[in-house]
PDB file of C-alpha atoms in Angstrom:
ATOM      1  CA  MET I 272     154.534 112.083  63.595  1.00 67.00           C
ATOM      2  CA  LEU I 273     154.553 112.675  59.836  1.00 71.00           C
ATOM      3  CA  ASP I 274     155.081 108.989  59.118  1.00 67.00           C
ATOM      4  CA  SER I 275     152.121 107.993  61.323  1.00 74.00           C
ATOM      5  CA  LEU I 276     149.460 110.301  59.856  1.00 74.00           C
ATOM      6  CA  LEU I 277     147.514 107.520  58.178  1.00 71.00           C
ATOM      7  CA  SER I 278     147.190 105.500  61.363  1.00 72.00           C
ATOM      8  CA  LEU I 279     144.926 108.235  62.751  1.00 71.00           C
ATOM      9  CA  GLY I 280     142.328 107.881  59.986  1.00 77.00           C
ATOM     10  CA  GLY I 281     139.892 110.540  58.831  1.00 86.00           C
ATOM     11  CA  LEU I 282     140.611 113.401  56.465  1.00 91.00           C
ATOM     12  CA  VAL I 283     144.258 114.430  56.183  1.00 93.00           C
ATOM     13  CA  LEU I 284     144.460 117.815  54.473  1.00 94.00           C
ATOM     14  CA  LEU I 285     147.753 118.540  52.686  1.00 95.00           C
ATOM     15  CA  ARG I 286     148.021 122.296  52.127  1.00 95.00           C
ATOM     16  CA  ASP I 287     150.777 123.254  49.715  1.00 94.00           C
ATOM     17  CA  SER I 288     151.815 126.398  47.843  1.00 93.00           C
ATOM     18  CA  VAL I 289     153.644 127.396  44.700  1.00 92.00           C
ATOM     19  CA  GLU I 290     156.939 127.470  46.556  1.00 92.00           C
ATOM     20  CA  TRP I 291     156.437 124.191  48.435  1.00 93.00           C
ATOM     21  CA  GLU I 292     154.550 121.604  46.363  1.00 93.00           C
ATOM     22  CA  GLY I 293     152.723 118.796  48.099  1.00 94.00           C
ATOM     23  CA  ARG I 294     152.305 116.058  45.467  1.00 94.00           C
ATOM     24  CA  SER I 295     155.651 114.507  46.400  1.00 94.00           C
ATOM     25  CA  LEU I 296     154.529 114.193  50.022  1.00 94.00           C
ATOM     26  CA  LEU I 297     151.199 112.775  48.840  1.00 95.00           C
ATOM     27  CA  LYS I 298     153.008 110.098  46.820  1.00 95.00           C
ATOM     28  CA  ALA I 299     155.311 109.338  49.760  1.00 94.00           C
ATOM     29  CA  LEU I 300     152.309 108.747  52.039  1.00 94.00           C
ATOM     30  CA  VAL I 301     150.631 106.649  49.343  1.00 94.00           C
ATOM     31  CA  LYS I 302     153.744 104.472  49.093  1.00 94.00           C
ATOM     32  CA  LYS I 303     153.860 104.041  52.871  1.00 92.00           C
ATOM     33  CA  SER I 304     150.218 102.934  52.921  1.00 92.00           C
ATOM     34  CA  ALA I 305     150.822 100.444  50.135  1.00 93.00           C
ATOM     35  CA  LEU I 306     153.821  98.966  51.950  1.00 92.00           C
ATOM     36  CA  CYS I 307     151.669  98.569  55.080  1.00 90.00           C
ATOM     37  CA  GLY I 308     149.309  96.326  53.120  1.00 88.00           C
ATOM     38  CA  GLU I 309     146.407  98.763  52.965  1.00 89.00           C
ATOM     39  CA  GLN I 310     144.085  99.136  50.004  1.00 90.00           C
ATOM     40  CA  VAL I 311     145.125 102.320  48.228  1.00 93.00           C
ATOM     41  CA  HIS I 312     142.808 104.099  45.786  1.00 93.00           C
ATOM     42  CA  ILE I 313     143.994 107.092  43.769  1.00 94.00           C
ATOM     43  CA  LEU I 314     141.442 109.530  42.373  1.00 93.00           C
ATOM     44  CA  GLY I 315     143.601 111.235  39.756  1.00 92.00           C
ATOM     45  CA  CYS I 316     142.109 114.438  38.414  1.00 91.00           C
ATOM     46  CA  GLU I 317     145.005 116.848  38.012  1.00 92.00           C
ATOM     47  CA  VAL I 318     147.818 114.837  36.404  1.00 93.00           C
ATOM     48  CA  SER I 319     147.877 111.799  34.163  1.00 92.00           C
ATOM     49  CA  GLU I 320     148.185 108.276  35.498  1.00 93.00           C
ATOM     50  CA  GLU I 321     151.607 107.883  33.935  1.00 94.00           C
ATOM     51  CA  GLU I 322     152.892 111.022  35.661  1.00 94.00           C
ATOM     52  CA  PHE I 323     151.519 109.985  39.038  1.00 95.00           C
ATOM     53  CA  ARG I 324     152.948 106.459  38.826  1.00 94.00           C
ATOM     54  CA  GLU I 325     156.336 107.731  37.726  1.00 94.00           C
ATOM     55  CA  GLY I 326     158.987 107.079  40.374  1.00 93.00           C
ATOM     56  CA  PHE I 327     157.225 104.064  41.950  1.00 94.00           C
ATOM     57  CA  ASP I 328     158.606 100.603  41.438  1.00 93.00           C
ATOM     58  CA  SER I 329     156.511  97.854  39.909  1.00 93.00           C
ATOM     59  CA  ASP I 330     155.595  96.376  43.295  1.00 94.00           C
ATOM     60  CA  ILE I 331     154.054  99.660  44.500  1.00 94.00           C
ATOM     61  CA  ASN I 332     152.298 100.318  41.196  1.00 94.00           C
ATOM     62  CA  ASN I 333     150.687  96.866  41.292  1.00 94.00           C
ATOM     63  CA  ARG I 334     149.202  97.634  44.716  1.00 93.00           C
ATOM     64  CA  LEU I 335     147.614 100.946  43.648  1.00 94.00           C
ATOM     65  CA  VAL I 336     144.061 101.120  42.305  1.00 92.00           C
ATOM     66  CA  TYR I 337     144.057 104.156  40.023  1.00 93.00           C
ATOM     67  CA  HIS I 338     140.817 105.878  38.994  1.00 90.00           C
ATOM     68  CA  ASP I 339     141.659 108.067  36.024  1.00 88.00           C
ATOM     69  CA  PHE I 340     139.564 111.239  35.880  1.00 88.00           C
ATOM     70  CA  PHE I 341     142.265 113.248  34.131  1.00 88.00           C
ATOM     71  CA  ARG I 342     141.897 111.797  30.646  1.00 84.00           C
ATOM     72  CA  ASP I 343     138.101 111.865  30.529  1.00 77.00           C
ATOM     73  CA  PRO I 344     136.704 113.662  33.604  1.00 70.00           C
ATOM     74  CA  LEU I 345     133.107 113.780  32.285  1.00 66.00           C
ATOM     75  CA  ASN I 346     133.161 110.235  30.821  1.00 66.00           C
ATOM     76  CA  TRP I 347     132.355 111.386  27.315  1.00 67.00           C
ATOM     77  CA  SER I 348     133.847 108.191  25.905  1.00 68.00           C
ATOM     78  CA  LYS I 349     131.294 106.124  27.905  1.00 64.00           C
ATOM     79  CA  THR I 350     133.833 103.553  29.024  1.00 61.00           C
ATOM     80  CA  GLU I 351     132.578 100.655  31.110  1.00 51.00           C
ATOM     81  CA  GLU I 352     135.325 100.887  33.722  1.00 56.00           C
ATOM     82  CA  ALA I 353     134.401 104.489  34.562  1.00 55.00           C
ATOM     83  CA  LEU I 354     132.510 104.832  37.828  1.00 58.00           C
ATOM     84  CA  PRO I 355     129.229 106.785  37.669  1.00 62.00           C
ATOM     85  CA  GLY I 356     129.088 110.107  39.403  1.00 73.00           C
ATOM     86  CA  GLY I 357     132.633 111.230  38.676  1.00 81.00           C
ATOM     87  CA  PRO I 358     135.253 111.490  41.425  1.00 86.00           C
ATOM     88  CA  LEU I 359     132.680 111.879  44.202  1.00 87.00           C
ATOM     89  CA  GLY I 360     130.779 108.846  42.901  1.00 86.00           C
ATOM     90  CA  ALA I 361     133.991 106.842  43.030  1.00 85.00           C
ATOM     91  CA  LEU I 362     134.544 108.128  46.530  1.00 86.00           C
ATOM     92  CA  ARG I 363     131.135 106.859  47.658  1.00 84.00           C
ATOM     93  CA  ALA I 364     131.632 103.531  45.876  1.00 83.00           C
ATOM     94  CA  ILE I 365     134.928 102.938  47.670  1.00 82.00           C
ATOM     95  CA  CYS I 366     133.207 103.803  50.931  1.00 78.00           C
ATOM     96  CA  LYS I 367     130.547 101.126  50.305  1.00 76.00           C
ATOM     97  CA  ARG I 368     133.049  98.324  49.755  1.00 70.00           C
ATOM     98  CA  THR I 369     132.350  94.967  51.384  1.00 60.00           C
ATOM     99  CA  ASP I 370     135.894  93.613  51.808  1.00 70.00           C
ATOM    100  CA  PRO I 371     137.442  94.317  55.208  1.00 75.00           C
ATOM    101  CA  GLY I 372     140.693  96.086  55.903  1.00 81.00           C
ATOM    102  CA  PRO I 373     141.894  99.687  56.133  1.00 86.00           C
ATOM    103  CA  VAL I 374     141.630 101.837  53.032  1.00 88.00           C
ATOM    104  CA  THR I 375     143.557 104.924  51.986  1.00 91.00           C
ATOM    105  CA  ILE I 376     142.027 107.248  49.383  1.00 92.00           C
ATOM    106  CA  ALA I 377     144.264 109.863  47.764  1.00 94.00           C
ATOM    107  CA  LEU I 378     142.521 112.835  46.149  1.00 94.00           C
ATOM    108  CA  ASP I 379     144.740 114.513  43.565  1.00 91.00           C
ATOM    109  CA  SER I 380     143.510 117.071  44.025  1.00 88.00           C
ATOM    110  CA  LEU I 381     140.851 118.764  46.131  1.00 94.00           C
ATOM    111  CA  SER I 382     141.550 121.996  44.272  1.00 94.00           C
ATOM    112  CA  TRP I 383     140.407 120.368  41.015  1.00 93.00           C
ATOM    113  CA  LEU I 384     137.184 119.232  42.689  1.00 93.00           C
ATOM    114  CA  LEU I 385     136.519 122.696  44.137  1.00 93.00           C
ATOM    115  CA  LEU I 386     137.007 124.283  40.719  1.00 91.00           C
ATOM    116  CA  HIS I 387     134.478 121.929  39.063  1.00 90.00           C
ATOM    117  CA  LEU I 388     131.969 121.202  41.836  1.00 90.00           C
ATOM    118  CA  PRO I 389     130.184 123.275  44.498  1.00 93.00           C
ATOM    119  CA  CYS I 390     132.062 123.535  47.747  1.00 93.00           C
ATOM    120  CA  THR I 391     129.092 122.220  49.745  1.00 93.00           C
ATOM    121  CA  THR I 392     128.904 119.071  47.592  1.00 93.00           C
ATOM    122  CA  VAL I 393     132.594 118.337  48.094  1.00 93.00           C
ATOM    123  CA  CYS I 394     132.394 118.958  51.836  1.00 93.00           C
ATOM    124  CA  GLN I 395     129.357 116.717  52.268  1.00 92.00           C
ATOM    125  CA  ALA I 396     131.048 113.860  50.432  1.00 90.00           C
ATOM    126  CA  LEU I 397     134.253 114.222  52.421  1.00 90.00           C
ATOM    127  CA  HIS I 398     132.330 114.353  55.687  1.00 88.00           C
ATOM    128  CA  ALA I 399     130.465 111.142  54.872  1.00 85.00           C
ATOM    129  CA  VAL I 400     133.615 109.254  53.848  1.00 79.00           C
ATOM    130  CA  SER I 401     136.122 110.518  56.395  1.00 66.00           C
ATOM    131  CA  HIS I 402     133.779 109.826  59.340  1.00 66.00           C
ATOM    132  CA  GLN I 403     133.118 106.243  58.340  1.00 64.00           C
ATOM    133  CA  ASP I 404     135.210 104.216  60.795  1.00 51.00           C
ATOM    134  CA  SER I 405     134.382 100.819  59.363  1.00 41.00           C
ATOM    135  CA  CYS I 406     132.618  99.085  56.544  1.00 44.00           C
ATOM    136  CA  PRO I 407     128.889  98.321  56.728  1.00 45.00           C
ATOM    137  CA  GLY I 408     128.441  95.243  58.867  1.00 46.00           C
ATOM    138  CA  ASP I 409     132.070  95.292  60.037  1.00 46.00           C
ATOM    139  CA  SER I 410     132.527  96.462  63.598  1.00 45.00           C
ATOM    140  CA  SER I 411     136.297  95.870  63.693  1.00 42.00           C
ATOM    141  CA  PRO I 412     138.652  98.838  63.768  1.00 43.00           C
ATOM    142  CA  ALA I 413     140.463  97.431  60.702  1.00 46.00           C
ATOM    143  CA  GLY I 414     137.923  99.042  58.417  1.00 70.00           C
ATOM    144  CA  LYS I 415     139.065 102.610  58.951  1.00 80.00           C
ATOM    145  CA  VAL I 416     139.148 105.001  56.021  1.00 85.00           C
ATOM    146  CA  SER I 417     141.920 107.555  55.558  1.00 89.00           C
ATOM    147  CA  VAL I 418     141.458 110.313  52.994  1.00 92.00           C
ATOM    148  CA  LEU I 419     144.508 112.203  51.744  1.00 94.00           C
ATOM    149  CA  GLY I 420     143.415 115.462  50.139  1.00 94.00           C
ATOM    150  CA  LEU I 421     145.897 117.685  48.315  1.00 95.00           C
ATOM    151  CA  LEU I 422     144.842 121.337  48.412  1.00 96.00           C
ATOM    152  CA  HIS I 423     146.550 124.165  46.543  1.00 95.00           C
ATOM    153  CA  GLU I 424     145.731 126.790  49.127  1.00 93.00           C
ATOM    154  CA  GLU I 425     146.616 129.820  47.003  1.00 93.00           C
ATOM    155  CA  LEU I 426     143.905 129.000  44.441  1.00 93.00           C
ATOM    156  CA  HIS I 427     141.005 129.412  46.860  1.00 94.00           C
ATOM    157  CA  GLY I 428     139.533 132.000  49.146  1.00 92.00           C
ATOM    158  CA  PRO I 429     139.223 131.770  52.916  1.00 92.00           C
ATOM    159  CA  GLY I 430     135.714 130.278  52.697  1.00 93.00           C
ATOM    160  CA  PRO I 431     136.495 126.940  50.980  1.00 94.00           C
ATOM    161  CA  VAL I 432     139.816 126.618  52.800  1.00 94.00           C
ATOM    162  CA  GLY I 433     138.128 127.191  56.163  1.00 93.00           C
ATOM    163  CA  ALA I 434     135.366 124.693  55.375  1.00 94.00           C
ATOM    164  CA  LEU I 435     137.845 121.953  54.477  1.00 94.00           C
ATOM    165  CA  SER I 436     139.959 122.830  57.502  1.00 93.00           C
ATOM    166  CA  SER I 437     136.980 122.330  59.806  1.00 92.00           C
ATOM    167  CA  LEU I 438     136.365 118.868  58.318  1.00 92.00           C
ATOM    168  CA  ALA I 439     139.957 117.676  58.557  1.00 92.00           C
ATOM    169  CA  GLN I 440     141.109 115.576  61.482  1.00 90.00           C
ATOM    170  CA  THR I 441     144.707 116.359  60.525  1.00 92.00           C
ATOM    171  CA  GLU I 442     146.110 119.376  58.699  1.00 94.00           C
ATOM    172  CA  VAL I 443     149.576 119.396  57.171  1.00 94.00           C
ATOM    173  CA  THR I 444     150.764 122.817  56.023  1.00 94.00           C
ATOM    174  CA  LEU I 445     153.918 122.659  53.928  1.00 95.00           C
ATOM    175  CA  GLY I 446     156.642 125.240  54.249  1.00 92.00           C
ATOM    176  CA  GLY I 447     160.350 125.397  54.825  1.00 89.00           C
ATOM    177  CA  THR I 448     163.447 127.517  54.977  1.00 86.00           C
ATOM    178  CA  LYS I 449     166.946 127.402  53.526  1.00 77.00           C
ATOM    179  CA  GLY I 450     165.851 124.824  50.967  1.00 80.00           C
ATOM    180  CA  GLN I 451     164.643 122.345  53.588  1.00 87.00           C
ATOM    181  CA  ALA I 452     160.974 121.377  53.631  1.00 91.00           C
ATOM    182  CA  SER I 453     158.888 121.344  56.791  1.00 92.00           C
ATOM    183  CA  ALA I 454     155.367 120.260  57.665  1.00 93.00           C
ATOM    184  CA  HIS I 455     153.317 121.953  60.354  1.00 92.00           C
ATOM    185  CA  ILE I 456     150.973 119.229  61.593  1.00 92.00           C
ATOM    186  CA  LEU I 457     147.750 120.067  63.442  1.00 91.00           C
ATOM    187  CA  CYS I 458     145.770 117.106  64.809  1.00 90.00           C
ATOM    188  CA  ARG I 459     142.217 117.312  66.114  1.00 87.00           C
ATOM    189  CA  ARG I 460     140.612 114.434  67.954  1.00 83.00           C
ATOM    190  CA  PRO I 461     137.187 114.179  69.650  1.00 79.00           C
ATOM    191  CA  ARG I 462     137.267 115.016  73.339  1.00 81.00           C
ATOM    192  CA  GLN I 463     140.963 115.869  73.137  1.00 83.00           C
ATOM    193  CA  ARG I 464     142.932 119.075  72.894  1.00 87.00           C
ATOM    194  CA  PRO I 465     144.408 119.817  69.454  1.00 87.00           C
ATOM    195  CA  THR I 466     148.100 119.104  69.142  1.00 89.00           C
ATOM    196  CA  ASP I 467     150.519 120.688  66.709  1.00 89.00           C
ATOM    197  CA  GLN I 468     154.158 120.255  65.864  1.00 90.00           C
ATOM    198  CA  THR I 469     156.597 120.980  63.052  1.00 91.00           C
ATOM    199  CA  GLN I 470     158.355 118.104  61.281  1.00 90.00           C
ATOM    200  CA  TRP I 471     161.308 118.567  58.915  1.00 92.00           C
ATOM    201  CA  PHE I 472     161.606 116.064  56.103  1.00 91.00           C
ATOM    202  CA  SER I 473     162.845 115.340  52.626  1.00 91.00           C
ATOM    203  CA  ILE I 474     161.503 113.125  49.828  1.00 92.00           C
ATOM    204  CA  LEU I 475     163.941 110.634  48.336  1.00 92.00           C
ATOM    205  CA  PRO I 476     163.916 109.878  44.585  1.00 92.00           C
ATOM    206  CA  ASP I 477     161.924 106.667  45.198  1.00 92.00           C
ATOM    207  CA  PHE I 478     159.368 108.684  47.214  1.00 93.00           C
ATOM    208  CA  SER I 479     160.497 107.367  50.561  1.00 91.00           C
ATOM    209  CA  LEU I 480     160.010 109.730  53.492  1.00 88.00           C
ATOM    210  CA  ASP I 481     163.199 110.843  55.228  1.00 89.00           C
ATOM    211  CA  LEU I 482     162.541 112.588  58.546  1.00 87.00           C
ATOM    212  CA  GLN I 483     165.189 115.106  59.563  1.00 83.00           C
ATOM    213  CA  GLU I 484     166.045 117.576  62.255  1.00 78.00           C
ATOM    214  CA  GLY I 485     165.461 121.281  61.796  1.00 67.00           C
ATOM    215  CA  PRO I 486     168.100 123.465  60.142  1.00 62.00           C
ATOM    216  CA  SER I 487     170.863 124.627  62.456  1.00 53.00           C
ATOM    217  CA  VAL I 488     170.843 128.237  63.558  1.00 46.00           C
ATOM    218  CA  GLU I 489     173.356 130.259  61.574  1.00 46.00           C
ATOM    219  CA  SER I 490     176.291 131.234  63.768  1.00 40.00           C
ATOM    220  CA  GLN I 491     176.864 134.906  64.428  1.00 41.00           C
ATOM    221  CA  PRO I 492     180.092 136.377  63.002  1.00 46.00           C
ATOM    222  CA  CYS I 493     182.802 136.801  65.622  1.00 45.00           C
ATOM    223  CA  SER I 494     183.912 140.326  66.347  1.00 48.00           C
ATOM    224  CA  ASP I 495     187.512 141.295  65.638  1.00 49.00           C
ATOM    225  CA  PRO I 496     189.313 142.168  68.919  1.00 53.00           C
ATOM    226  CA  HIS I 497     191.570 144.596  67.083  1.00 51.00           C
ATOM    227  CA  ILE I 498     188.643 146.771  65.972  1.00 57.00           C
ATOM    228  CA  PRO I 499     187.254 148.926  68.792  1.00 68.00           C
ATOM    229  CA  PRO I 500     183.501 148.562  69.310  1.00 72.00           C
ATOM    230  CA  VAL I 501     181.316 151.401  68.092  1.00 72.00           C
ATOM    231  CA  ASP I 502     179.214 153.138  70.739  1.00 75.00           C
ATOM    232  CA  PRO I 503     175.730 153.691  69.244  1.00 74.00           C
ATOM    233  CA  THR I 504     174.960 156.456  71.783  1.00 73.00           C
ATOM    234  CA  THR I 505     177.847 158.682  70.718  1.00 74.00           C
ATOM    235  CA  HIS I 506     176.020 161.129  68.442  1.00 77.00           C
ATOM    236  CA  LEU I 507     172.624 161.243  70.157  1.00 80.00           C
ATOM    237  CA  THR I 508     171.003 164.591  70.902  1.00 81.00           C
ATOM    238  CA  PHE I 509     169.781 163.401  74.322  1.00 80.00           C
ATOM    239  CA  ASN I 510     171.245 161.530  77.252  1.00 78.00           C
ATOM    240  CA  LEU I 511     170.345 157.951  78.015  1.00 79.00           C
ATOM    241  CA  GLN I 512     172.148 157.978  81.375  1.00 81.00           C
ATOM    242  CA  LEU I 513     172.015 160.306  84.392  1.00 84.00           C
ATOM    243  CA  SER I 514     175.011 161.697  86.208  1.00 87.00           C
ATOM    244  CA  LYS I 515     175.390 161.266  89.966  1.00 90.00           C
ATOM    245  CA  LYS I 516     174.296 164.852  90.665  1.00 91.00           C
ATOM    246  CA  GLU I 517     171.253 164.511  88.348  1.00 89.00           C
ATOM    247  CA  ARG I 518     170.249 161.251  90.031  1.00 88.00           C
ATOM    248  CA  GLU I 519     170.440 162.850  93.502  1.00 90.00           C
ATOM    249  CA  ALA I 520     168.347 165.808  92.335  1.00 90.00           C
ATOM    250  CA  ARG I 521     165.731 163.455  90.889  1.00 87.00           C
ATOM    251  CA  ASP I 522     165.534 161.420  94.111  1.00 86.00           C
ATOM    252  CA  SER I 523     165.180 164.504  96.329  1.00 86.00           C
ATOM    253  CA  LEU I 524     162.367 165.999  94.281  1.00 84.00           C
ATOM    254  CA  ILE I 525     158.920 165.769  95.897  1.00 76.00           C
ATOM    255  CA  LEU I 526     156.154 165.513  93.362  1.00 77.00           C
ATOM    256  CA  PRO I 527     153.011 167.600  93.969  1.00 75.00           C
ATOM    257  CA  PHE I 528     150.716 164.588  94.171  1.00 74.00           C
ATOM    258  CA  GLN I 529     152.829 162.823  96.766  1.00 73.00           C
ATOM    259  CA  PHE I 530     151.724 163.599 100.375  1.00 70.00           C
ATOM    260  CA  SER I 531     154.574 163.222 102.789  1.00 72.00           C
ATOM    261  CA  SER I 532     154.023 163.147 106.555  1.00 76.00           C
ATOM    262  CA  GLU I 533     155.281 166.745 106.867  1.00 74.00           C
ATOM    263  CA  LYS I 534     152.861 167.944 104.218  1.00 72.00           C
ATOM    264  CA  GLN I 535     149.939 166.142 105.837  1.00 74.00           C
ATOM    265  CA  GLN I 536     150.684 167.725 109.234  1.00 75.00           C
ATOM    266  CA  ALA I 537     150.986 171.143 107.654  1.00 73.00           C
ATOM    267  CA  LEU I 538     147.598 170.816 106.016  1.00 72.00           C
ATOM    268  CA  LEU I 539     145.834 169.467 109.111  1.00 73.00           C
ATOM    269  CA  ARG I 540     147.245 171.920 111.677  1.00 73.00           C
ATOM    270  CA  PRO I 541     146.025 175.528 111.528  1.00 68.00           C
ATOM    271  CA  ARG I 542     148.786 178.039 111.207  1.00 68.00           C
ATOM    272  CA  PRO I 543     149.195 180.813 113.857  1.00 69.00           C
ATOM    273  CA  GLY I 544     147.090 183.824 113.022  1.00 66.00           C
ATOM    274  CA  GLN I 545     145.116 181.897 110.418  1.00 65.00           C
ATOM    275  CA  ALA I 546     141.406 182.771 110.476  1.00 66.00           C
ATOM    276  CA  THR I 547     139.124 179.913 111.366  1.00 68.00           C
ATOM    277  CA  SER I 548     135.644 179.452 109.923  1.00 72.00           C
ATOM    278  CA  HIS I 549     132.526 177.817 111.363  1.00 76.00           C
ATOM    279  CA  ILE I 550     129.313 176.520 109.825  1.00 78.00           C
ATOM    280  CA  PHE I 551     126.089 177.418 111.577  1.00 79.00           C
ATOM    281  CA  TYR I 552     123.089 175.275 110.613  1.00 78.00           C
ATOM    282  CA  GLU I 553     119.522 176.051 111.593  1.00 79.00           C
ATOM    283  CA  PRO I 554     117.040 173.263 110.795  1.00 75.00           C
ATOM    284  CA  ASP I 555     114.147 174.163 108.535  1.00 77.00           C
ATOM    285  CA  ALA I 556     110.564 173.103 109.078  1.00 71.00           C
ATOM    286  CA  TYR I 557     110.733 170.599 106.241  1.00 71.00           C
ATOM    287  CA  ASP I 558     114.087 169.107 107.169  1.00 69.00           C
ATOM    288  CA  ASP I 559     113.910 165.400 107.924  1.00 62.00           C
ATOM    289  CA  LEU I 560     115.909 164.623 111.023  1.00 65.00           C
ATOM    290  CA  ASP I 561     114.605 161.092 111.430  1.00 65.00           C
ATOM    291  CA  GLN I 562     117.609 158.853 110.731  1.00 65.00           C
ATOM    292  CA  GLU I 563     115.508 155.682 110.854  1.00 70.00           C
ATOM    293  CA  ASP I 564     113.220 156.799 108.035  1.00 70.00           C
ATOM    294  CA  PRO I 565     115.040 159.317 105.839  1.00 67.00           C
ATOM    295  CA  ASP I 566     112.281 159.112 103.180  1.00 70.00           C
ATOM    296  CA  ASP I 567     109.510 160.139 105.541  1.00 67.00           C
ATOM    297  CA  ASP I 568     109.040 163.507 103.825  1.00 65.00           C
ATOM    298  CA  LEU I 569     108.293 161.888 100.447  1.00 72.00           C
ATOM    299  CA  ASP I 570     104.771 160.784 101.526  1.00 68.00           C
ATOM    300  CA  ILE I 571     105.178 157.326 100.061  1.00 65.00           C
TER     301      ILE I 571
END
């Protein structure tokens, strides 16, 4: 499922951590999109263009359209190739393209945007772009837009992370164990139940995605037959088991709240010589004996 994330479209949120970085996975997905013939735009804010392109061959680099916001994020140099409005302006400009075909936009990274722009502004821009299924005037499904957003989760509080999570159609949370990386993938689709699964993978030096099986469970050490097993109940101050005599005594005990047939008969039958009592009732003048109207005396 990890290799088919971009076919779903929408916002794909890559949540990484200090221990498990996510830029390698971002570059692997970018390479896969470029090989599929999609238009790939990179909004580079966190690392230089040279560092991001490092590891790609010339064919992949020629297919990438890189928007450099790392060298001059505020466009102080007033270069003509810089898009107005910063990274979000470039995002809107890509969205308003007129040429058909699927487009993949890689945001490196969302954490940089959240540290320099209000969270509401970033969320509104992502909502407008990720929910655009096709270009203006193009009703074909080929115009889908996929947004890959790298988020360093540990840099932000639960508010911004929760807001981006609610916008994402797909969430990929990176983790792993025993040196092997894993991706917990949560997919949300309209009118469908969310699906989640864990995919183990590795990134090759050329940023190809290698899907793997999960790590094998470590085998338990075999016990030595020459060493007698240790009984953990040897030095306890209480017994965990009952003897045969103790079990019989427990079964024959009648608890006070249990009414056996003998006890019921003993309580219902008067004993010989036991004094009996009677209740004598003499109706009063104001007693209401009319069973059909018991509230007759209330003068309602």
